[in-house]
PDB file of C-alpha atoms in Angstrom:
ATOM      1  CA  MET A   1      -1.153 -45.540 134.061  1.00 77.00           C
ATOM      2  CA  SER A   2      -0.814 -45.435 137.850  1.00 80.00           C
ATOM      3  CA  ALA A   3       1.980 -43.586 139.646  1.00 79.00           C
ATOM      4  CA  VAL A   4       3.657 -46.897 140.466  1.00 80.00           C
ATOM      5  CA  GLN A   5       3.391 -48.130 136.877  1.00 85.00           C
ATOM      6  CA  SER A   6       4.796 -44.851 135.522  1.00 85.00           C
ATOM      7  CA  ARG A   7       7.817 -45.174 137.825  1.00 84.00           C
ATOM      8  CA  ILE A   8       8.393 -48.745 136.678  1.00 88.00           C
ATOM      9  CA  ALA A   9       8.179 -47.612 133.032  1.00 93.00           C
ATOM     10  CA  ALA A  10      10.581 -44.726 133.688  1.00 91.00           C
ATOM     11  CA  HIS A  11      13.038 -47.119 135.342  1.00 92.00           C
ATOM     12  CA  ARG A  12      12.827 -49.474 132.371  1.00 95.00           C
ATOM     13  CA  HIS A  13      13.703 -46.534 130.123  1.00 95.00           C
ATOM     14  CA  GLY A  14      16.877 -45.919 132.124  1.00 95.00           C
ATOM     15  CA  GLU A  15      15.652 -43.048 134.271  1.00 93.00           C
ATOM     16  CA  ASN A  16      16.983 -42.797 137.806  1.00 91.00           C
ATOM     17  CA  VAL A  17      13.703 -43.015 139.742  1.00 87.00           C
ATOM     18  CA  GLY A  18      12.571 -44.429 143.028  1.00 84.00           C
ATOM     19  CA  LEU A  19       9.668 -44.494 145.399  1.00 86.00           C
ATOM     20  CA  TYR A  20       9.983 -44.178 149.158  1.00 88.00           C
ATOM     21  CA  SER A  21       7.278 -45.216 151.564  1.00 93.00           C
ATOM     22  CA  VAL A  22       6.103 -44.068 154.961  1.00 97.00           C
ATOM     23  CA  CYS A  23       4.734 -46.851 157.135  1.00 96.00           C
ATOM     24  CA  CYS A  24       3.086 -45.015 159.983  1.00 95.00           C
ATOM     25  CA  SER A  25      -0.357 -44.059 161.217  1.00 96.00           C
ATOM     26  CA  ASN A  26       0.762 -41.142 163.372  1.00 97.00           C
ATOM     27  CA  GLU A  27      -0.959 -37.946 162.247  1.00 97.00           C
ATOM     28  CA  GLN A  28       2.093 -35.709 162.696  1.00 98.00           C
ATOM     29  CA  VAL A  29       4.343 -38.092 160.771  1.00 98.00           C
ATOM     30  CA  LEU A  30       1.858 -38.344 157.903  1.00 98.00           C
ATOM     31  CA  LEU A  31       1.380 -34.570 157.761  1.00 98.00           C
ATOM     32  CA  ALA A  32       5.151 -34.079 157.679  1.00 97.00           C
ATOM     33  CA  ALA A  33       5.481 -36.684 154.910  1.00 97.00           C
ATOM     34  CA  MET A  34       2.860 -34.824 152.879  1.00 97.00           C
ATOM     35  CA  GLN A  35       4.756 -31.559 153.355  1.00 97.00           C
ATOM     36  CA  VAL A  36       7.971 -33.184 152.121  1.00 96.00           C
ATOM     37  CA  ALA A  37       6.234 -34.794 149.130  1.00 96.00           C
ATOM     38  CA  ARG A  38       4.653 -31.456 148.244  1.00 95.00           C
ATOM     39  CA  HIS A  39       8.008 -29.645 148.596  1.00 95.00           C
ATOM     40  CA  TYR A  40       9.776 -32.102 146.291  1.00 92.00           C
ATOM     41  CA  ASP A  41       6.750 -32.526 143.992  1.00 90.00           C
ATOM     42  CA  THR A  42       6.651 -36.307 144.453  1.00 91.00           C
ATOM     43  CA  VAL A  43       3.991 -38.907 145.006  1.00 93.00           C
ATOM     44  CA  LEU A  44       3.642 -40.255 148.532  1.00 96.00           C
ATOM     45  CA  LEU A  45       3.353 -43.952 149.316  1.00 97.00           C
ATOM     46  CA  ILE A  46       1.783 -44.484 152.727  1.00 98.00           C
ATOM     47  CA  GLU A  47       1.708 -48.059 153.929  1.00 98.00           C
ATOM     48  CA  ALA A  48      -0.182 -49.812 156.690  1.00 97.00           C
ATOM     49  CA  THR A  49       1.001 -53.117 158.108  1.00 95.00           C
ATOM     50  CA  SER A  50      -1.194 -56.138 158.665  1.00 94.00           C
ATOM     51  CA  ASN A  51      -0.982 -55.653 162.453  1.00 93.00           C
ATOM     52  CA  GLN A  52      -1.646 -51.925 162.271  1.00 96.00           C
ATOM     53  CA  VAL A  53      -4.768 -52.027 160.077  1.00 98.00           C
ATOM     54  CA  ASP A  54      -6.918 -55.082 159.423  1.00 97.00           C
ATOM     55  CA  GLN A  55     -10.516 -56.137 158.840  1.00 98.00           C
ATOM     56  CA  PHE A  56     -11.025 -56.209 162.624  1.00 97.00           C
ATOM     57  CA  GLY A  57      -9.373 -52.831 163.276  1.00 97.00           C
ATOM     58  CA  GLY A  58      -5.767 -53.821 164.009  1.00 96.00           C
ATOM     59  CA  TYR A  59      -3.914 -51.999 166.770  1.00 96.00           C
ATOM     60  CA  THR A  60      -4.946 -48.615 165.322  1.00 97.00           C
ATOM     61  CA  GLY A  61      -8.623 -49.522 165.495  1.00 97.00           C
ATOM     62  CA  MET A  62      -8.938 -48.915 161.741  1.00 98.00           C
ATOM     63  CA  THR A  63     -10.001 -51.133 158.896  1.00 98.00           C
ATOM     64  CA  PRO A  64      -8.341 -50.565 155.501  1.00 98.00           C
ATOM     65  CA  ALA A  65     -11.277 -48.380 154.363  1.00 98.00           C
ATOM     66  CA  GLN A  66     -11.108 -46.329 157.563  1.00 98.00           C
ATOM     67  CA  PHE A  67      -7.346 -45.889 157.194  1.00 98.00           C
ATOM     68  CA  ARG A  68      -7.836 -44.759 153.586  1.00 98.00           C
ATOM     69  CA  ASP A  69     -10.429 -42.207 154.710  1.00 98.00           C
ATOM     70  CA  TYR A  70      -8.154 -41.028 157.541  1.00 98.00           C
ATOM     71  CA  VAL A  71      -5.247 -40.454 155.151  1.00 98.00           C
ATOM     72  CA  LEU A  72      -7.502 -38.690 152.637  1.00 98.00           C
ATOM     73  CA  ARG A  73      -8.827 -36.379 155.373  1.00 98.00           C
ATOM     74  CA  LEU A  74      -5.270 -35.503 156.392  1.00 98.00           C
ATOM     75  CA  ALA A  75      -4.354 -34.835 152.760  1.00 98.00           C
ATOM     76  CA  GLN A  76      -7.364 -32.563 152.387  1.00 97.00           C
ATOM     77  CA  THR A  77      -6.376 -30.532 155.466  1.00 96.00           C
ATOM     78  CA  GLN A  78      -2.868 -30.121 153.990  1.00 93.00           C
ATOM     79  CA  GLY A  79      -4.073 -29.339 150.495  1.00 95.00           C
ATOM     80  CA  PHE A  80      -2.150 -32.406 149.332  1.00 96.00           C
ATOM     81  CA  PRO A  81      -3.615 -33.807 146.096  1.00 95.00           C
ATOM     82  CA  ALA A  82      -5.268 -37.193 146.592  1.00 95.00           C
ATOM     83  CA  GLU A  83      -4.060 -38.266 143.137  1.00 93.00           C
ATOM     84  CA  ARG A  84      -0.473 -38.070 144.432  1.00 94.00           C
ATOM     85  CA  LEU A  85      -1.203 -40.520 147.253  1.00 96.00           C
ATOM     86  CA  ILE A  86      -0.504 -44.218 146.914  1.00 96.00           C
ATOM     87  CA  LEU A  87      -1.744 -46.510 149.646  1.00 97.00           C
ATOM     88  CA  GLY A  88       0.055 -49.744 150.379  1.00 97.00           C
ATOM     89  CA  GLY A  89      -0.527 -52.796 152.503  1.00 97.00           C
ATOM     90  CA  ASP A  90       2.660 -54.168 154.047  1.00 96.00           C
ATOM     91  CA  HIS A  91       3.241 -57.785 155.149  1.00 94.00           C
ATOM     92  CA  LEU A  92      -0.321 -58.827 154.343  1.00 96.00           C
ATOM     93  CA  GLY A  93      -0.947 -62.440 155.164  1.00 95.00           C
ATOM     94  CA  PRO A  94      -1.540 -64.645 158.197  1.00 94.00           C
ATOM     95  CA  ASN A  95       1.012 -62.998 160.522  1.00 91.00           C
ATOM     96  CA  ALA A  96      -1.531 -61.753 163.083  1.00 92.00           C
ATOM     97  CA  TRP A  97      -3.090 -65.193 163.334  1.00 93.00           C
ATOM     98  CA  GLN A  98       0.041 -67.360 163.471  1.00 91.00           C
ATOM     99  CA  LYS A  99      -1.105 -69.211 166.616  1.00 92.00           C
ATOM    100  CA  ARG A 100      -4.280 -70.305 164.846  1.00 92.00           C
ATOM    101  CA  PRO A 101      -4.686 -73.396 162.650  1.00 92.00           C
ATOM    102  CA  ALA A 102      -3.591 -72.821 159.057  1.00 91.00           C
ATOM    103  CA  ALA A 103      -7.111 -73.002 157.574  1.00 94.00           C
ATOM    104  CA  GLU A 104      -8.407 -70.330 159.960  1.00 95.00           C
ATOM    105  CA  ALA A 105      -5.326 -68.094 159.660  1.00 94.00           C
ATOM    106  CA  MET A 106      -5.352 -68.246 155.871  1.00 94.00           C
ATOM    107  CA  ALA A 107      -9.097 -67.497 155.755  1.00 97.00           C
ATOM    108  CA  HIS A 108      -8.425 -64.349 157.805  1.00 97.00           C
ATOM    109  CA  ALA A 109      -5.493 -63.517 155.502  1.00 96.00           C
ATOM    110  CA  ARG A 110      -7.716 -63.786 152.413  1.00 97.00           C
ATOM    111  CA  GLU A 111     -10.280 -61.458 154.026  1.00 98.00           C
ATOM    112  CA  LEU A 112      -7.500 -59.051 155.005  1.00 98.00           C
ATOM    113  CA  ILE A 113      -6.095 -58.848 151.482  1.00 97.00           C
ATOM    114  CA  ALA A 114      -9.565 -58.472 149.965  1.00 98.00           C
ATOM    115  CA  ALA A 115     -10.319 -55.601 152.376  1.00 98.00           C
ATOM    116  CA  TYR A 116      -7.124 -53.767 151.378  1.00 98.00           C
ATOM    117  CA  VAL A 117      -7.824 -54.203 147.661  1.00 98.00           C
ATOM    118  CA  ALA A 118     -11.486 -53.189 148.053  1.00 98.00           C
ATOM    119  CA  ALA A 119     -10.368 -50.023 149.890  1.00 98.00           C
ATOM    120  CA  GLY A 120      -8.236 -49.022 146.896  1.00 97.00           C
ATOM    121  CA  PHE A 121      -4.764 -49.858 148.182  1.00 97.00           C
ATOM    122  CA  HIS A 122      -2.494 -50.129 145.159  1.00 93.00           C
ATOM    123  CA  LYS A 123       0.741 -51.589 146.532  1.00 93.00           C
ATOM    124  CA  ILE A 124       0.052 -54.992 148.052  1.00 95.00           C
ATOM    125  CA  HIS A 125       2.932 -56.827 149.758  1.00 94.00           C
ATOM    126  CA  LEU A 126       1.966 -60.447 150.380  1.00 94.00           C
ATOM    127  CA  ASP A 127       3.887 -62.145 153.173  1.00 89.00           C
ATOM    128  CA  CYS A 128       2.780 -65.691 153.822  1.00 77.00           C
ATOM    129  CA  SER A 129       6.085 -66.944 155.220  1.00 83.00           C
ATOM    130  CA  THR A 130       4.845 -67.094 158.812  1.00 84.00           C
ATOM    131  CA  ALA A 131       4.656 -70.517 160.425  1.00 86.00           C
ATOM    132  CA  LEU A 132       1.148 -71.251 161.678  1.00 89.00           C
ATOM    133  CA  ALA A 133      -0.141 -73.577 164.376  1.00 88.00           C
ATOM    134  CA  GLY A 134       0.621 -77.120 163.319  1.00 84.00           C
ATOM    135  CA  ASP A 135       3.288 -76.173 160.762  1.00 85.00           C
ATOM    136  CA  PRO A 136       6.675 -77.899 160.994  1.00 82.00           C
ATOM    137  CA  VAL A 137       9.498 -75.878 162.525  1.00 74.00           C
ATOM    138  CA  PRO A 138      11.388 -74.614 160.648  1.00 68.00           C
ATOM    139  CA  LEU A 139       8.747 -73.989 158.016  1.00 59.00           C
TER     140      LEU A 139
END
């Protein structure tokens, strides 16, 4: 059972549990988050947004696999156990390509989601509510 699934099961059994996330690619922020998670003996959910990390590099210049490797390297330098890391993709969908025709934007979105899943991201937040070129306004 994954860390996310165990928290869901604990919640269903009436336990007071939660899971916070850190959505940042800054090295110092991630290192601090790992220190806090280690101090409180919790798992750490680190999320990347669809603009931050995508199959073309996003604004960080990293693909999902590169972001995963980056986070794992940071964890190793901190002595933070990789099994306590959960990677998440936030707002995955066509957002970055909203000025493109729907067929093109959605093709990119499918590739984006596949890249996150293939890189081992466990928490996948799909957000396909963005109006695309040619869509009626309001959507």
